[in-house]
């Protein structure tokens, strides 16, 4: 199996292009996954930061399409995925009249 080098820029560029395509096809799915952050950890591992379990479930439906295309484009078939929940993006305070005072 080929495992050519790919860069963080390659990953980010492909992710942005994929999001643009999803936005055109399915705005609901786009809204669920646009907050995901992908980062290259090492030569074979990509970490995916996700905001919620529901969003992760939606992402898993289409992740095969994205990663198959990405693997073929960069000619690297040994890519492994690592998921990590991003608690910072979940922490949104709901402001009520009571909390204002």
PDB file of C-alpha atoms in Angstrom:
ATOM      1  CA  UNK A   1       0.000   0.000   0.000  1.00  0.00           C
ATOM      2  CA  UNK A   2       1.369   3.407  -0.882  1.00  0.00           C
ATOM      3  CA  UNK A   3       1.979   5.852   1.931  1.00  0.00           C
ATOM      4  CA  UNK A   4       3.299   9.043   0.394  1.00  0.00           C
ATOM      5  CA  UNK A   5       3.827  12.135   2.501  1.00  0.00           C
ATOM      6  CA  UNK A   6       0.994  14.649   2.830  1.00  0.00           C
ATOM      7  CA  UNK A   7       0.943  17.984   4.619  1.00  0.00           C
ATOM      8  CA  UNK A   8      -1.437  19.737   6.988  1.00  0.00           C
ATOM      9  CA  UNK A   9      -2.143  22.163   4.135  1.00  0.00           C
ATOM     10  CA  UNK A  10      -3.186  19.282   1.855  1.00  0.00           C
ATOM     11  CA  UNK A  11      -5.620  18.105   4.515  1.00  0.00           C
ATOM     12  CA  UNK A  12      -7.077  21.560   5.213  1.00  0.00           C
ATOM     13  CA  UNK A  13      -7.463  22.358   1.509  1.00  0.00           C
ATOM     14  CA  UNK A  14      -9.316  19.128   0.801  1.00  0.00           C
ATOM     15  CA  UNK A  15     -11.521  19.581   3.873  1.00  0.00           C
ATOM     16  CA  UNK A  16     -12.512  23.109   2.806  1.00  0.00           C
ATOM     17  CA  UNK A  17     -13.306  21.923  -0.728  1.00  0.00           C
ATOM     18  CA  UNK A  18     -15.357  19.051   0.677  1.00  0.00           C
ATOM     19  CA  UNK A  19     -17.320  21.431   2.926  1.00  0.00           C
ATOM     20  CA  UNK A  20     -18.114  23.666  -0.057  1.00  0.00           C
ATOM     21  CA  UNK A  21     -19.473  20.675  -1.978  1.00  0.00           C
ATOM     22  CA  UNK A  22     -21.553  19.497   1.000  1.00  0.00           C
ATOM     23  CA  UNK A  23     -22.920  23.006   1.486  1.00  0.00           C
ATOM     24  CA  UNK A  24     -24.212  22.976  -2.100  1.00  0.00           C
ATOM     25  CA  UNK A  25     -25.753  19.493  -1.789  1.00  0.00           C
ATOM     26  CA  UNK A  26     -27.082  19.264   1.778  1.00  0.00           C
ATOM     27  CA  UNK A  27     -27.171  22.364   3.973  1.00  0.00           C
ATOM     28  CA  UNK A  28     -28.401  20.420   7.022  1.00  0.00           C
ATOM     29  CA  UNK A  29     -25.437  18.061   6.854  1.00  0.00           C
ATOM     30  CA  UNK A  30     -23.120  21.017   6.280  1.00  0.00           C
ATOM     31  CA  UNK A  31     -24.435  22.721   9.419  1.00  0.00           C
ATOM     32  CA  UNK A  32     -23.799  19.541  11.404  1.00  0.00           C
ATOM     33  CA  UNK A  33     -20.179  19.062  10.280  1.00  0.00           C
ATOM     34  CA  UNK A  34     -18.760  22.496   9.455  1.00  0.00           C
ATOM     35  CA  UNK A  35     -17.482  22.889  13.033  1.00  0.00           C
ATOM     36  CA  UNK A  36     -15.231  19.840  12.774  1.00  0.00           C
ATOM     37  CA  UNK A  37     -11.484  20.466  12.890  1.00  0.00           C
ATOM     38  CA  UNK A  38      -9.079  18.048  11.234  1.00  0.00           C
ATOM     39  CA  UNK A  39      -5.383  17.995  12.157  1.00  0.00           C
ATOM     40  CA  UNK A  40      -2.503  15.831  11.066  1.00  0.00           C
ATOM     41  CA  UNK A  41      -0.881  14.295  14.157  1.00  0.00           C
ATOM     42  CA  UNK A  42       1.798  12.239  12.455  1.00  0.00           C
ATOM     43  CA  UNK A  43       2.431  10.643   9.078  1.00  0.00           C
ATOM     44  CA  UNK A  44      -0.436   8.149   9.425  1.00  0.00           C
ATOM     45  CA  UNK A  45      -2.876   9.747  11.889  1.00  0.00           C
ATOM     46  CA  UNK A  46      -5.505  12.444  11.516  1.00  0.00           C
ATOM     47  CA  UNK A  47      -7.259  13.738  14.630  1.00  0.00           C
ATOM     48  CA  UNK A  48     -10.833  14.894  14.205  1.00  0.00           C
ATOM     49  CA  UNK A  49     -12.199  17.315  16.803  1.00  0.00           C
ATOM     50  CA  UNK A  50     -15.975  17.206  16.906  1.00  0.00           C
ATOM     51  CA  UNK A  51     -18.508  19.285  18.863  1.00  0.00           C
ATOM     52  CA  UNK A  52     -21.116  16.620  19.788  1.00  0.00           C
ATOM     53  CA  UNK A  53     -21.986  12.942  19.474  1.00  0.00           C
ATOM     54  CA  UNK A  54     -24.886  13.798  17.156  1.00  0.00           C
ATOM     55  CA  UNK A  55     -22.595  15.709  14.818  1.00  0.00           C
ATOM     56  CA  UNK A  56     -20.091  12.834  14.944  1.00  0.00           C
ATOM     57  CA  UNK A  57     -22.817  10.401  13.853  1.00  0.00           C
ATOM     58  CA  UNK A  58     -23.642  12.637  10.875  1.00  0.00           C
ATOM     59  CA  UNK A  59     -19.948  12.960  10.028  1.00  0.00           C
ATOM     60  CA  UNK A  60     -19.425   9.197  10.096  1.00  0.00           C
ATOM     61  CA  UNK A  61     -22.068   8.824   7.369  1.00  0.00           C
ATOM     62  CA  UNK A  62     -19.991  10.848   4.902  1.00  0.00           C
ATOM     63  CA  UNK A  63     -16.462  10.459   6.283  1.00  0.00           C
ATOM     64  CA  UNK A  64     -15.835   7.367   4.154  1.00  0.00           C
ATOM     65  CA  UNK A  65     -16.406   9.420   0.993  1.00  0.00           C
ATOM     66  CA  UNK A  66     -14.089  12.200   2.142  1.00  0.00           C
ATOM     67  CA  UNK A  67     -11.265   9.990   3.369  1.00  0.00           C
ATOM     68  CA  UNK A  68     -11.357   7.619   0.380  1.00  0.00           C
ATOM     69  CA  UNK A  69     -11.034  10.592  -1.963  1.00  0.00           C
ATOM     70  CA  UNK A  70      -8.309  12.147   0.222  1.00  0.00           C
ATOM     71  CA  UNK A  71      -6.325   8.887   0.430  1.00  0.00           C
ATOM     72  CA  UNK A  72      -6.368   8.538  -3.343  1.00  0.00           C
ATOM     73  CA  UNK A  73      -5.454  12.166  -3.940  1.00  0.00           C
ATOM     74  CA  UNK A  74      -2.408  12.110  -1.638  1.00  0.00           C
ATOM     75  CA  UNK A  75      -1.656   8.448  -2.437  1.00  0.00           C
ATOM     76  CA  UNK A  76      -1.487   7.447   1.237  1.00  0.00           C
ATOM     77  CA  UNK A  77      -3.598   4.428   2.157  1.00  0.00           C
ATOM     78  CA  UNK A  78      -2.527   3.903   5.793  1.00  0.00           C
ATOM     79  CA  UNK A  79      -4.316   6.928   7.245  1.00  0.00           C
ATOM     80  CA  UNK A  80      -5.879   6.255  10.647  1.00  0.00           C
ATOM     81  CA  UNK A  81      -8.540   8.439  12.267  1.00  0.00           C
ATOM     82  CA  UNK A  82      -8.616   9.516  15.892  1.00  0.00           C
ATOM     83  CA  UNK A  83     -11.708  11.243  17.274  1.00  0.00           C
ATOM     84  CA  UNK A  84     -11.675  13.720  20.140  1.00  0.00           C
ATOM     85  CA  UNK A  85     -14.640  15.622  21.508  1.00  0.00           C
ATOM     86  CA  UNK A  86     -14.017  19.352  21.562  1.00  0.00           C
ATOM     87  CA  UNK A  87     -15.636  20.508  24.799  1.00  0.00           C
ATOM     88  CA  UNK A  88     -14.725  24.158  24.192  1.00  0.00           C
ATOM     89  CA  UNK A  89     -17.065  24.481  21.222  1.00  0.00           C
ATOM     90  CA  UNK A  90     -19.857  22.897  23.257  1.00  0.00           C
ATOM     91  CA  UNK A  91     -19.619  25.439  26.031  1.00  0.00           C
ATOM     92  CA  UNK A  92     -22.135  28.055  24.947  1.00  0.00           C
ATOM     93  CA  UNK A  93     -23.864  29.989  27.658  1.00  0.00           C
ATOM     94  CA  UNK A  94     -27.544  30.675  27.233  1.00  0.00           C
ATOM     95  CA  UNK A  95     -28.201  34.210  28.394  1.00  0.00           C
ATOM     96  CA  UNK A  96     -31.517  34.649  30.141  1.00  0.00           C
ATOM     97  CA  UNK A  97     -33.032  37.734  31.709  1.00  0.00           C
ATOM     98  CA  UNK A  98     -32.227  36.270  35.080  1.00  0.00           C
ATOM     99  CA  UNK A  99     -28.525  35.740  34.309  1.00  0.00           C
ATOM    100  CA  UNK A 100     -28.199  39.306  32.995  1.00  0.00           C
ATOM    101  CA  UNK A 101     -29.047  40.656  36.454  1.00  0.00           C
TER     102      UNK A 101
END
